[in-house]
Each structure stands twice: as structure tokens, then as C-alpha cells.
Backbone as ProteinMPNN parsed JSONL, in Angstrom:
{"seq_chain_A": "MVMTSDRYKLRRDDHNCFSIVDVLNEAPARFGSLDLSELLSTEASEMLQSLNQLDQFQRRFHEILEN", "coords_chain_A": {"N_chain_A": [[61.349, 95.731, 8.529], [62.769, 96.061, 5.341], [65.539, 97.745, 4.129], [66.098, 99.58, 1.114], [68.755, 99.496, 0.163], [69.658, 97.153, 1.301], [68.133, 95.295, 0.084], [68.363, 95.297, -2.675], [70.707, 94.728, -5.332], [73.473, 95.286, -7.549], [73.964, 93.586, -10.614], [76.145, 92.055, -12.889], [75.779, 91.136, -16.191], [76.273, 88.586, -18.792], [77.191, 90.172, -20.823], [78.578, 92.112, -19.606], [77.027, 94.14, -18.561], [75.384, 96.133, -16.148], [72.72, 95.395, -13.906], [69.848, 95.85, -11.8], [69.037, 93.782, -9.117], [66.613, 92.02, -7.287], [67.424, 90.955, -4.292], [66.219, 89.54, -2.16], [64.094, 88.122, -3.31], [65.426, 86.541, -5.12], [67.582, 85.227, -3.896], [67.01, 82.725, -2.377], [66.492, 80.872, -4.446], [68.871, 80.847, -5.901], [70.913, 80.452, -4.022], [70.164, 78.739, -2.025], [70.083, 78.048, 1.359], [71.775, 80.054, 2.126], [72.886, 82.643, 4.175], [71.473, 85.884, 4.124], [72.94, 88.205, 4.799], [75.521, 87.243, 4.522], [75.514, 86.681, 1.809], [75.184, 89.296, 0.74], [77.534, 90.461, 1.665], [79.459, 88.947, 0.298], [78.775, 89.564, -2.362], [79.201, 92.332, -2.32], [81.956, 92.418, -1.87], [82.9, 91.208, -4.226], [81.981, 93.067, -6.089], [83.404, 95.347, -5.335], [85.995, 94.469, -5.87], [85.817, 94.223, -8.668], [85.377, 96.909, -9.364], [87.777, 98.005, -8.509], [89.533, 96.745, -10.275], [88.642, 97.868, -12.66], [89.31, 100.539, -12.174], [92.116, 100.337, -12.086], [92.585, 99.569, -14.729], [91.657, 101.873, -16.086], [93.502, 103.775, -15.169], [95.897, 102.766, -16.271], [95.243, 102.99, -18.964], [94.996, 105.781, -19.267], [97.633, 106.49, -18.712], [98.908, 105.391, -20.932], [97.766, 106.943, -22.947], [98.811, 109.429, -22.3], [101.486, 109.174, -22.834]], "CA_chain_A": [[61.34, 96.422, 7.246], [64.037, 95.934, 4.626], [65.928, 98.968, 3.437], [66.372, 99.35, -0.3], [70.152, 99.134, -0.057], [69.835, 95.766, 1.72], [67.29, 94.407, -0.7], [68.732, 95.266, -4.087], [72.128, 94.768, -5.645], [73.775, 95.351, -8.97], [74.497, 92.36, -11.176], [76.704, 92.208, -14.217], [75.4, 89.981, -17.002], [77.307, 88.038, -19.677], [77.682, 91.234, -21.701], [79.216, 93.091, -18.734], [76.086, 95.227, -18.281], [74.851, 96.062, -14.797], [71.283, 95.485, -13.71], [69.47, 95.794, -10.389], [68.398, 92.507, -8.826], [65.965, 91.919, -5.984], [68.146, 89.886, -3.609], [65.353, 88.717, -1.321], [63.314, 87.212, -4.139], [66.29, 85.669, -5.899], [68.58, 84.512, -3.1], [66.734, 81.317, -2.071], [66.594, 80.05, -5.648], [70.266, 80.759, -6.341], [71.886, 80.144, -2.986], [69.623, 77.865, -0.999], [69.911, 78.604, 2.702], [72.845, 81.005, 2.421], [72.452, 83.81, 4.934], [71.396, 87.076, 3.277], [74.056, 89.107, 5.088], [76.706, 86.626, 3.914], [75.364, 86.901, 0.368], [75.458, 90.702, 0.444], [78.953, 90.687, 1.906], [80.177, 88.336, -0.822], [78.504, 90.358, -3.562], [79.869, 93.627, -2.168], [83.392, 92.19, -2.059], [83.136, 90.977, -5.649], [81.763, 94.32, -6.802], [84.54, 96.212, -5.022], [87.133, 93.95, -6.625], [85.604, 94.603, -10.07], [85.586, 98.349, -9.486], [89.216, 98.237, -8.382], [90.143, 96.326, -11.535], [88.29, 98.893, -13.641], [90.121, 101.71, -11.855], [93.485, 100.052, -12.535], [92.577, 99.611, -16.189], [91.531, 103.267, -16.505], [94.783, 104.444, -14.906], [96.854, 102.32, -17.284], [94.805, 103.552, -20.238], [95.371, 107.203, -19.264], [99.096, 106.551, -18.814], [99.24, 105.12, -22.335], [97.37, 108.113, -23.741], [99.689, 110.556, -21.98], [102.85, 108.923, -23.355]], "C_chain_A": [[62.737, 96.353, 6.619], [64.337, 97.237, 3.914], [66.294, 98.63, 1.996], [67.801, 98.891, -0.536], [70.44, 97.696, 0.364], [69.104, 94.797, 0.799], [67.755, 94.263, -2.136], [70.241, 95.31, -4.255], [72.282, 94.927, -7.153], [74.304, 94.002, -9.418], [75.039, 92.668, -12.552], [76.348, 90.96, -15.018], [76.553, 89.543, -17.9], [77.911, 89.089, -20.595], [78.321, 92.365, -20.907], [78.328, 94.309, -18.477], [75.537, 95.032, -16.867], [73.328, 96.125, -14.813], [71.009, 95.369, -12.217], [68.676, 94.514, -10.163], [67.811, 92.555, -7.422], [66.552, 90.707, -5.256], [67.201, 88.974, -2.843], [64.549, 87.723, -2.137], [64.185, 86.2, -4.86], [67.184, 84.776, -5.055], [68.226, 83.053, -2.807], [66.898, 80.404, -3.287], [68.05, 79.84, -6.06], [71.188, 80.185, -5.288], [71.348, 79.261, -1.868], [69.474, 78.586, 0.322], [71.014, 79.585, 3.079], [72.268, 82.241, 3.103], [72.51, 85.06, 4.062], [72.555, 88.032, 3.547], [75.355, 88.563, 4.5], [76.688, 86.835, 2.402], [75.72, 88.339, -0.001], [76.933, 91.027, 0.641], [79.793, 90.139, 0.76], [80.008, 89.162, -2.079], [79.212, 91.706, -3.492], [81.375, 93.483, -2.382], [83.728, 91.996, -3.528], [82.973, 92.261, -6.451], [82.931, 95.278, -6.565], [85.782, 95.769, -5.789], [87.013, 94.332, -8.101], [85.847, 96.089, -10.287], [87.064, 98.703, -9.376], [89.947, 97.848, -9.662], [89.861, 97.343, -12.632], [89.13, 100.147, -13.423], [91.563, 101.518, -12.318], [93.58, 100.12, -14.054], [92.523, 101.052, -16.683], [92.835, 104.029, -16.283], [95.825, 104.063, -15.952], [96.526, 102.925, -18.64], [95.209, 105.025, -20.341], [96.885, 107.374, -19.36], [99.541, 106.335, -20.257], [98.919, 106.329, -23.195], [98.31, 109.294, -23.517], [101.085, 110.389, -22.566], [102.898, 108.801, -24.842]], "O_chain_A": [[63.746, 96.561, 7.292], [63.499, 97.77, 3.187], [66.746, 97.523, 1.703], [68.039, 97.996, -1.347], [71.369, 97.078, -0.158], [69.433, 93.612, 0.751], [67.56, 93.213, -2.749], [70.958, 95.863, -3.421], [71.34, 94.725, -7.919], [75.023, 93.342, -8.668], [74.454, 93.457, -13.295], [76.594, 89.843, -14.562], [77.667, 90.055, -17.791], [79.025, 88.915, -21.09], [78.579, 93.442, -21.445], [78.836, 95.397, -18.203], [75.262, 93.908, -16.445], [72.73, 96.822, -15.633], [71.834, 94.853, -11.462], [67.758, 94.2, -10.92], [68.434, 93.065, -6.491], [66.214, 89.567, -5.572], [67.365, 87.754, -2.873], [64.342, 86.591, -1.7], [63.721, 85.105, -5.179], [67.508, 83.664, -5.473], [69.091, 82.194, -2.977], [67.392, 79.284, -3.159], [68.413, 78.757, -6.52], [72.152, 79.497, -5.623], [72.027, 79.062, -0.86], [68.813, 79.621, 0.398], [71.163, 79.912, 4.257], [71.275, 82.807, 2.647], [73.487, 85.272, 3.343], [73.1, 88.613, 2.608], [76.196, 89.332, 4.033], [77.717, 87.128, 1.793], [76.472, 88.571, -0.947], [77.513, 91.787, -0.135], [80.732, 90.793, 0.304], [80.979, 89.433, -2.785], [79.762, 92.173, -4.49], [81.996, 94.34, -3.009], [84.712, 92.544, -4.025], [83.735, 92.517, -7.384], [83.39, 95.943, -7.494], [86.532, 96.602, -6.297], [88.003, 94.724, -8.718], [86.455, 96.484, -11.282], [87.546, 99.598, -10.07], [90.874, 98.539, -10.086], [90.737, 97.648, -13.441], [89.608, 100.749, -14.384], [92.162, 102.434, -12.881], [94.541, 100.664, -14.599], [93.26, 101.418, -17.599], [93.228, 104.842, -17.12], [96.548, 104.919, -16.46], [97.423, 103.326, -19.381], [95.706, 105.465, -21.379], [97.366, 108.299, -20.014], [100.444, 107.015, -20.743], [99.701, 106.702, -24.07], [98.574, 110.068, -24.438], [101.79, 111.377, -22.77], [103.97, 108.592, -25.41]]}, "name": "protein", "num_of_chains": 1, "seq": "MVMTSDRYKLRRDDHNCFSIVDVLNEAPARFGSLDLSELLSTEASEMLQSLNQLDQFQRRFHEILEN"}
């Protein structure tokens, strides 16, 4: 049985909007034989990097507003 957190991921489209994607149904078409755990690890790393960049931007923005 696949847990929801293992099966779905967030994806950002060309307009920077997030959507939920069914990884199991999409992975073979997009990534061929790439291992699902490797795919999830890669996606999680990219998402974490994006969130960190957003956090840095928000901090800089607040610093500008405060000064």
C-alpha cells in the first residue's frame, strides 16, 4: 500500500503556481525507469531549495521595509 505522502508531490508550473501531482502515474512517462525513491528524494531536495530561496527573499524584503 502506498501512503499519500509517498504518492503525491507538489509541482510548480510555468507561472510559479503549485499543484499536486500523482507521482506513480506520472513518473514512468517523465523519468523512464528512474527509481521512485530517487525521484522523491530529488523532488524533495529541489522543493527544499526553493523554499529556502523564498525564505531568504522574504527576509531581505522585511529588512528593506524596516529600513
